């Protein structure tokens, strides 16, 4: 899968060496993922967003991916219109995930476009985020144990702004709503 491709050389080598040393047999992709996960355990990366927004004024929203459930632990949060927001997404799962906030009523449009990206050779480069105006804000794809801080200014128009993971196939159950008041 995609997660295997993005592992850096050293860890991949360690895993392969471990196979040889222990003569472990990998019978399916989940064995491989579990083995890789062991090596990911001590790895944690924090990537900062590029926007320069005064952090003292930002409303911080912390969202985690639920392990093995393909869901966010927060499915609804509120912000004020035009407020500075820092959304901190943590991925303790063994799969890759992102978080994409859409315009009101556009969740299905963006989700269906995301599913089509499964066949797009540039999808990983685009972080599986469909390039369309219905997307307002998006984190990159997070590998296991990565955290990303997404800073943005909340929309000025009150309403319900859906958010989804746009990794192909995830959005139908991996979603929530940002309420702008
Ligand atoms: Cu996902």
mmCIF file of C-alpha atoms and ligand atoms in Angstrom, residues 70 96-98 165 167 170 174, ligand 1:
data_model
loop_
_atom_site.group_PDB
_atom_site.id
_atom_site.type_symbol
_atom_site.label_atom_id
_atom_site.label_comp_id
_atom_site.label_asym_id
_atom_site.label_seq_id
_atom_site.Cartn_x
_atom_site.Cartn_y
_atom_site.Cartn_z
ATOM 1 C CA UNK A 70 -11.204 5.062 10.098
ATOM 2 C CA UNK A 96 -2.474 7.459 6.079
ATOM 3 C CA UNK A 97 -5.151 10.111 6.618
ATOM 4 C CA UNK A 98 -5.797 13.801 6.051
ATOM 5 C CA UNK A 165 -10.547 12.447 5.038
ATOM 6 C CA UNK A 167 -7.753 9.305 1.163
ATOM 7 C CA UNK A 170 -12.325 6.940 3.594
ATOM 8 C CA UNK A 174 -14.374 9.500 8.123
HETATM 9 CU CU1 LIG B 1 -8.510 8.523 6.197
#
